[in-house]
Short mmCIF file of C-alpha atoms in Angstrom, two decimals:
data_model
loop_
_atom_site.label_atom_id
_atom_site.label_comp_id
_atom_site.label_asym_id
_atom_site.label_seq_id
_atom_site.Cartn_x
_atom_site.Cartn_y
_atom_site.Cartn_z
CA MET A 1361 0.00 0.00 0.00
CA LYS A 1362 1.47 3.32 -1.08
CA ASN A 1363 1.38 6.19 1.39
CA LYS A 1364 -0.10 8.51 -1.25
CA ASP A 1365 -3.15 6.24 -1.59
CA ARG A 1366 -4.22 7.06 1.97
CA VAL A 1367 -6.15 10.19 2.89
CA LYS A 1368 -3.93 12.75 4.60
CA ASP A 1369 -5.01 11.92 8.16
CA HIS A 1370 -3.97 8.28 7.71
CA GLN A 1371 -0.64 8.78 5.93
CA LYS A 1372 2.56 7.68 7.61
CA ASN A 1373 4.79 10.29 9.24
CA GLU A 1374 7.95 10.06 7.13
CA SER A 1375 10.07 11.81 9.78
CA LEU A 1376 8.95 9.25 12.36
CA GLU A 1377 9.72 6.38 9.97
CA LYS A 1378 13.31 7.64 9.62
CA ILE A 1379 13.76 7.85 13.39
CA LEU A 1380 12.34 4.35 13.84
CA ALA A 1381 14.79 2.98 11.27
CA GLU A 1382 17.71 4.71 12.98
CA LEU A 1383 16.78 3.42 16.43
CA GLU A 1384 16.26 -0.08 15.07
CA GLY A 1385 19.86 -0.13 13.91
CA LEU A 1386 21.04 1.00 17.34
CA LEU A 1387 18.81 -1.03 19.66
CA LYS A 1388 17.95 -4.24 17.86
CA PRO A 1389 21.40 -5.83 18.38
CA VAL A 1390 21.05 -5.28 22.13
CA ASN A 1391 17.51 -6.68 22.13
CA ASP A 1392 18.68 -9.72 20.13
CA LYS A 1393 21.10 -10.63 22.92
CA ILE A 1394 18.25 -10.51 25.43
CA VAL A 1395 15.99 -12.59 23.17
CA SER A 1396 18.65 -15.23 22.49
CA ALA A 1397 18.68 -16.18 26.16
CA ASN A 1398 14.89 -16.54 26.35
CA LYS A 1399 13.16 -19.89 26.01
CA GLY A 1400 9.70 -18.59 25.19
CA PRO A 1401 6.68 -17.43 27.20
CA ASP A 1402 6.15 -19.03 30.60
CA LYS A 1403 2.67 -17.51 30.93
CA PRO A 1404 -0.31 -17.58 28.55
CA VAL A 1405 -0.31 -15.47 25.40
CA VAL A 1406 -3.77 -14.63 24.06
CA PHE A 1407 -4.18 -13.77 20.39
CA ILE A 1408 -7.33 -11.94 19.31
CA MET A 1409 -8.60 -13.18 15.96
CA GLY A 1410 -11.44 -11.87 13.82
CA CYS A 1411 -12.26 -9.92 10.70
CA ALA A 1412 -11.21 -6.28 10.59
CA ARG A 1413 -13.93 -3.98 11.98
CA SER A 1414 -15.47 -6.76 14.08
CA GLY A 1415 -14.67 -5.11 17.43
CA THR A 1416 -11.20 -6.55 18.03
CA THR A 1417 -9.73 -3.18 19.07
CA LEU A 1418 -12.51 -2.69 21.62
CA LEU A 1419 -11.86 -6.18 22.97
CA LEU A 1420 -8.13 -5.47 23.26
CA GLN A 1421 -8.83 -2.17 25.02
CA TYR A 1422 -11.19 -3.86 27.46
CA LEU A 1423 -8.72 -6.62 28.35
CA SER A 1424 -5.86 -4.13 28.67
CA GLN A 1425 -7.81 -2.25 31.33
CA THR A 1426 -8.25 -5.31 33.56
CA ASN A 1427 -4.59 -4.98 34.58
CA LEU A 1428 -4.32 -8.75 34.09
CA PHE A 1429 -2.34 -8.58 30.86
CA GLY A 1430 0.73 -7.10 29.31
CA TYR A 1431 0.05 -5.80 25.80
CA PRO A 1432 1.65 -3.72 23.05
CA ASN A 1433 0.79 -0.07 23.57
CA ASN A 1434 1.45 3.09 21.62
CA THR A 1435 4.81 3.61 23.33
CA ILE A 1436 6.03 0.03 22.93
CA SER A 1437 4.92 0.05 19.28
CA ARG A 1438 7.76 2.49 18.53
CA PHE A 1439 10.10 -0.35 19.53
CA TYR A 1440 8.59 -3.11 17.38
CA TYR A 1441 12.13 -4.35 16.68
CA ALA A 1442 12.92 -4.52 20.41
CA PRO A 1443 9.71 -4.95 22.46
CA TYR A 1444 11.59 -5.98 25.61
CA ILE A 1445 13.56 -2.72 25.57
CA GLY A 1446 10.48 -0.78 24.54
CA THR A 1447 8.55 -2.16 27.49
CA ARG A 1448 11.31 -1.23 29.92
CA ILE A 1449 11.47 2.29 28.50
CA TYR A 1450 7.69 2.60 28.79
CA GLN A 1451 7.78 1.41 32.40
CA MET A 1452 10.51 3.89 33.23
CA LEU A 1453 8.89 6.89 31.52
CA TYR A 1454 5.24 6.22 32.28
CA GLU A 1455 4.52 3.62 34.96
CA CYS A 1456 7.33 4.83 37.24
CA ASP A 1457 6.61 8.52 36.64
CA SER A 1458 4.81 8.79 39.98
CA LYS A 1459 5.45 12.53 40.32
CA GLY A 1460 4.27 13.39 36.83
CA GLU A 1461 7.62 14.84 35.79
CA ILE A 1462 7.33 13.49 32.24
CA PHE A 1463 3.60 12.83 31.93
CA PRO A 1464 1.75 15.27 34.21
CA TRP A 1465 -1.43 13.55 33.09
CA LYS A 1466 -2.29 9.87 32.84
CA ASP A 1467 -4.36 8.12 30.19
CA GLN A 1468 -8.03 7.79 31.00
CA ASN A 1469 -9.60 4.33 30.79
CA GLN A 1470 -11.20 5.15 27.49
CA LEU A 1471 -12.64 2.76 24.95
CA GLU A 1472 -12.33 4.97 21.90
CA SER A 1473 -10.43 4.37 18.68
CA GLU A 1474 -10.39 5.31 15.00
CA LEU A 1475 -9.73 2.48 12.55
CA GLY A 1476 -7.84 0.57 15.23
CA LYS A 1477 -5.78 3.59 16.31
CA THR A 1478 -5.92 4.74 19.93
CA LYS A 1479 -4.53 7.84 21.65
CA GLY A 1480 -2.26 7.91 24.68
CA PRO A 1481 1.08 6.32 25.66
CA SER A 1482 -0.53 3.42 27.53
CA GLN A 1483 -3.33 2.68 25.06
CA PRO A 1484 -3.24 -0.58 23.04
CA HIS A 1485 -1.63 -0.74 19.61
CA GLU A 1486 -2.15 -3.23 16.78
CA PHE A 1487 1.62 -3.83 16.53
CA TRP A 1488 1.64 -4.77 12.83
CA TYR A 1489 5.27 -3.68 12.34
CA PHE A 1490 6.23 -6.31 14.91
CA TRP A 1491 4.25 -9.03 13.12
CA ASN A 1492 5.76 -8.03 9.77
CA ARG A 1493 9.20 -8.86 11.12
CA PHE A 1494 8.29 -12.54 11.22
CA PHE A 1495 5.45 -13.15 8.78
CA GLN A 1496 5.42 -12.23 5.09
CA PHE A 1497 2.97 -13.28 2.40
CA ASN A 1498 3.10 -14.55 -1.19
CA SER A 1499 1.18 -12.93 -4.03
CA ASP A 1500 -1.76 -15.30 -3.31
CA ASN A 1501 -1.77 -14.04 0.31
CA SER A 1502 -0.43 -17.31 1.72
CA LEU A 1503 2.50 -17.33 4.14
CA THR A 1504 5.94 -17.66 2.61
CA ASP A 1505 7.92 -20.83 3.27
CA GLU A 1506 10.41 -18.83 5.32
CA SER A 1507 7.60 -17.53 7.52
CA LYS A 1508 6.44 -21.09 8.18
CA SER A 1509 9.92 -22.43 8.89
CA SER A 1510 10.69 -23.87 12.30
CA SER A 1511 13.59 -21.46 12.74
CA ASN A 1512 11.34 -18.43 12.16
CA LEU A 1513 8.64 -19.74 14.51
CA LYS A 1514 11.28 -20.40 17.16
CA ALA A 1515 12.59 -16.85 16.79
CA PHE A 1516 9.03 -15.50 17.09
CA VAL A 1517 8.36 -17.51 20.25
CA LYS A 1518 11.59 -16.32 21.86
CA GLU A 1519 10.76 -12.69 21.03
CA ILE A 1520 7.29 -13.10 22.52
CA GLY A 1521 8.85 -14.70 25.58
CA ALA A 1522 11.26 -11.79 26.06
CA PHE A 1523 8.42 -9.28 25.64
CA GLN A 1524 6.36 -11.12 28.23
CA SER A 1525 9.23 -11.36 30.68
CA ALA A 1526 9.36 -7.56 30.78
CA THR A 1527 5.67 -7.36 31.73
CA ASN A 1528 5.64 -10.40 34.05
CA LYS A 1529 2.01 -11.00 33.05
CA PRO A 1530 0.10 -13.00 30.45
CA LEU A 1531 0.13 -11.19 27.11
CA VAL A 1532 -2.77 -10.21 24.88
CA MET A 1533 -2.46 -8.88 21.35
CA LYS A 1534 -4.21 -8.83 18.00
CA ALA A 1535 -3.20 -11.37 15.32
CA LEU A 1536 -5.68 -10.79 12.52
CA ASN A 1537 -3.02 -11.22 9.86
CA LEU A 1538 -2.76 -14.92 10.77
CA ASN A 1539 -6.46 -15.78 10.69
CA TRP A 1540 -5.61 -18.44 8.08
CA ASP A 1541 -2.67 -19.86 9.99
CA ILE A 1542 -3.96 -20.55 13.49
CA PRO A 1543 -2.81 -24.22 13.66
CA LEU A 1544 0.70 -23.16 12.63
CA LEU A 1545 0.80 -20.43 15.26
CA GLN A 1546 -0.60 -22.68 17.99
CA SER A 1547 1.97 -25.37 17.19
CA ALA A 1548 4.75 -22.93 18.08
CA SER A 1549 3.93 -22.84 21.80
CA ASN A 1550 1.65 -24.64 24.20
CA ASN A 1551 1.10 -21.29 25.94
CA PHE A 1552 -0.68 -19.77 22.93
CA TYR A 1553 -4.46 -19.19 23.20
CA PHE A 1554 -6.97 -17.66 20.81
CA ILE A 1555 -10.15 -15.58 21.05
CA HIS A 1556 -12.41 -15.35 17.99
CA LEU A 1557 -14.63 -12.26 18.04
CA LYS A 1558 -17.38 -12.60 15.45
CA ARG A 1559 -19.74 -9.78 14.47
CA ASP A 1560 -22.99 -9.82 12.51
CA THR A 1561 -21.95 -10.15 8.86
CA SER A 1562 -23.99 -7.23 7.50
CA TYR A 1563 -22.85 -4.75 10.14
CA ASN A 1564 -19.25 -5.95 9.88
CA ALA A 1565 -19.41 -5.46 6.09
CA GLN A 1566 -20.90 -1.98 6.52
CA SER A 1567 -18.08 -1.04 8.89
CA LEU A 1568 -15.49 -2.27 6.37
CA LEU A 1569 -17.00 -0.08 3.66
CA LYS A 1570 -16.96 2.95 5.95
CA ALA A 1571 -13.33 2.20 6.79
CA ARG A 1572 -12.50 2.20 3.09
CA LYS A 1573 -14.10 5.62 2.71
CA SER A 1574 -12.32 7.01 5.76
CA PHE A 1575 -8.90 5.55 4.91
CA PHE A 1576 -8.81 5.92 1.12
CA GLY A 1577 -11.54 8.42 0.37
CA ASP A 1578 -13.79 6.01 -1.56
CA TYR A 1579 -15.38 2.56 -1.38
CA SER A 1580 -13.36 0.89 -4.13
CA LYS A 1581 -10.01 0.15 -2.43
CA TRP A 1582 -9.57 -2.96 -0.27
CA TYR A 1583 -9.16 -2.28 3.44
CA SER A 1584 -7.16 -4.56 5.78
CA PHE A 1585 -5.50 -7.88 4.96
CA LYS A 1586 -6.38 -9.40 1.62
CA THR A 1587 -8.13 -12.76 1.70
CA PRO A 1588 -6.93 -15.80 -0.31
CA ASN A 1589 -9.93 -15.33 -2.63
CA TYR A 1590 -9.05 -11.69 -3.32
CA ASP A 1591 -8.33 -12.30 -7.03
CA GLN A 1592 -11.83 -13.73 -7.46
CA LEU A 1593 -13.36 -10.74 -5.66
CA LYS A 1594 -11.38 -7.77 -6.96
CA HIS A 1595 -13.78 -7.05 -9.85
CA ALA A 1596 -16.95 -7.61 -7.79
CA PRO A 1597 -19.04 -4.71 -6.42
CA SER A 1598 -17.56 -3.21 -3.26
CA TRP A 1599 -20.47 -4.32 -1.08
CA GLU A 1600 -20.05 -7.91 -2.28
CA GLN A 1601 -16.31 -7.77 -1.61
CA VAL A 1602 -16.74 -6.76 2.03
CA VAL A 1603 -19.38 -9.42 2.72
CA GLU A 1604 -17.12 -12.11 1.29
CA GLN A 1605 -14.19 -10.65 3.22
CA VAL A 1606 -16.09 -11.10 6.48
CA LYS A 1607 -17.20 -14.62 5.57
CA SER A 1608 -13.72 -15.68 4.45
CA ASN A 1609 -12.07 -14.48 7.65
CA ASN A 1610 -14.62 -16.10 9.95
CA LEU A 1611 -14.56 -19.40 8.06
CA ALA A 1612 -10.76 -19.52 8.21
CA ILE A 1613 -10.79 -18.97 11.97
CA GLU A 1614 -13.49 -21.57 12.55
CA GLU A 1615 -11.61 -24.12 10.45
CA GLY A 1616 -8.39 -23.28 12.30
CA PHE A 1617 -10.05 -23.69 15.69
CA ALA A 1618 -11.32 -27.13 14.65
CA LYS A 1619 -7.70 -28.26 14.18
CA ILE A 1620 -6.35 -27.25 17.60
CA PRO A 1621 -7.30 -28.26 21.17
CA SER A 1622 -10.61 -26.75 22.24
CA ASP A 1623 -9.14 -25.60 25.55
CA LYS A 1624 -6.93 -23.21 23.58
CA THR A 1625 -9.86 -21.35 22.05
CA ILE A 1626 -12.67 -19.00 23.02
CA GLN A 1627 -15.41 -17.99 20.60
CA ILE A 1628 -17.59 -14.99 21.38
CA SER A 1629 -19.92 -12.82 19.36
CA TYR A 1630 -19.48 -9.06 19.31
CA GLU A 1631 -23.07 -8.67 20.43
CA ASP A 1632 -22.66 -10.99 23.45
CA PHE A 1633 -19.41 -9.31 24.41
CA ILE A 1634 -21.07 -5.89 24.44
CA LYS A 1635 -23.96 -7.16 26.56
CA ASN A 1636 -21.83 -9.06 29.09
CA PRO A 1637 -18.06 -8.48 28.79
CA HIS A 1638 -17.47 -9.91 32.27
CA LYS A 1639 -18.50 -13.32 30.96
CA LEU A 1640 -15.28 -13.40 28.92
CA LEU A 1641 -13.17 -12.74 32.03
CA ILE A 1642 -14.84 -15.70 33.72
CA ARG A 1643 -13.98 -17.93 30.76
CA LEU A 1644 -10.36 -16.73 30.79
CA LYS A 1645 -10.11 -17.72 34.44
CA GLU A 1646 -11.70 -21.12 33.74
CA LEU A 1647 -8.93 -21.80 31.24
CA ASN A 1648 -6.31 -20.73 33.82
CA ILE A 1649 -5.20 -17.89 31.60
CA THR A 1650 -5.89 -15.41 34.39
CA SER A 1651 -6.47 -15.75 38.13
CA GLU A 1652 -8.98 -12.94 38.69
CA THR A 1653 -12.21 -11.57 37.22
CA PRO A 1654 -12.17 -7.86 38.06
CA GLU A 1655 -15.30 -5.77 37.62
CA LEU A 1656 -14.77 -2.84 35.25
CA ASN A 1657 -16.97 0.23 35.34
CA HIS A 1658 -17.68 0.29 31.63
CA SER A 1659 -21.02 0.40 29.92
CA LEU A 1660 -20.31 -0.84 26.41
CA GLN A 1661 -22.57 0.45 23.66
CA ILE A 1662 -23.40 -1.68 20.66
CA SER A 1663 -22.60 0.16 17.44
CA ASP A 1664 -24.79 -1.91 15.11
CA GLN A 1665 -26.78 0.83 13.42
CA ILE A 1666 -27.36 1.58 9.77
CA THR A 1667 -24.96 4.42 8.97
CA ILE A 1668 -24.36 3.96 5.25
CA GLU A 1669 -26.37 4.94 2.18
CA PRO A 1670 -29.70 3.07 2.17
CA GLU A 1671 -29.18 1.56 -1.27
CA ILE A 1672 -25.79 0.15 -0.27
CA TRP A 1673 -27.21 -1.27 2.97
CA LYS A 1674 -29.98 -2.93 0.95
CA SER A 1675 -27.39 -4.48 -1.39
CA ILE A 1676 -25.39 -5.79 1.57
CA THR A 1677 -28.34 -7.37 3.38
CA GLU A 1678 -29.86 -8.89 0.24
CA TYR A 1679 -26.53 -10.41 -0.72
CA VAL A 1680 -26.07 -11.84 2.80
CA LYS A 1681 -29.53 -13.44 2.66
CA LYS A 1682 -28.79 -15.05 -0.70
CA ASN A 1683 -25.27 -16.10 0.32
CA PRO A 1684 -25.36 -17.06 4.02
#
């Protein structure tokens, strides 16, 4: 994706990209020494799976506020090449800044985001630059052989283990780019767990179309990770593309879950999560992923409302009925 294809508000900051590249050259060798001594995570690591715009950011925000998990935040994301070091820097600058010398204000426990982006040093981040270090894709959107190699998976597990050791908690993070590769990911560590958040197909498709408009300025350009059937969909109407995108992602996750132990998976609908988020915390404790079920003072609001042009909404819903 070229930076010029994005609307101005979603373009990359080229000055920041240069700084990130410079720091990577300086800090990654140090981080690599730390990672080399790690054997992998000794606590659970929870990966959030689901189609884009299904509520996965909200779920990550909610779990981050339980204080039960470590997670990649907006500060740590700047150190995607060295998350152990990034976490230590974050702890020093933010968590240990008890007198407010650096941050005279602290992040509020907000549940707001824009296309997966949050605001504040402690707020969750999608961490895609980190994932891109280990997993690349072929032209048909399948993982490359190098990405699937045992040596690469071992390196990934050790990096996750080092990241977790800095937090001393179970980890939670999004992994939507590997919706089609859940068995491979689960095979890398017995401490890997997965949550599938599934949203109503029509509303999920509507949200994807709105994301296209916000990110690119029109409905025609594909938003988020391309599905394996992208070549068959690229000439279809935009509303048909997004419906099939939702269906393809959910089917891949369901098929992946069927191939791994059931006690490594949790499936929850977006609607049920909004109505009773505490139920998920109970399930996490049942699986021994966490040891507590804290009560959070959040009243989650379901966002399933028709907010797109009526004719497009009609096309989406009619297509879903004909192609369940």
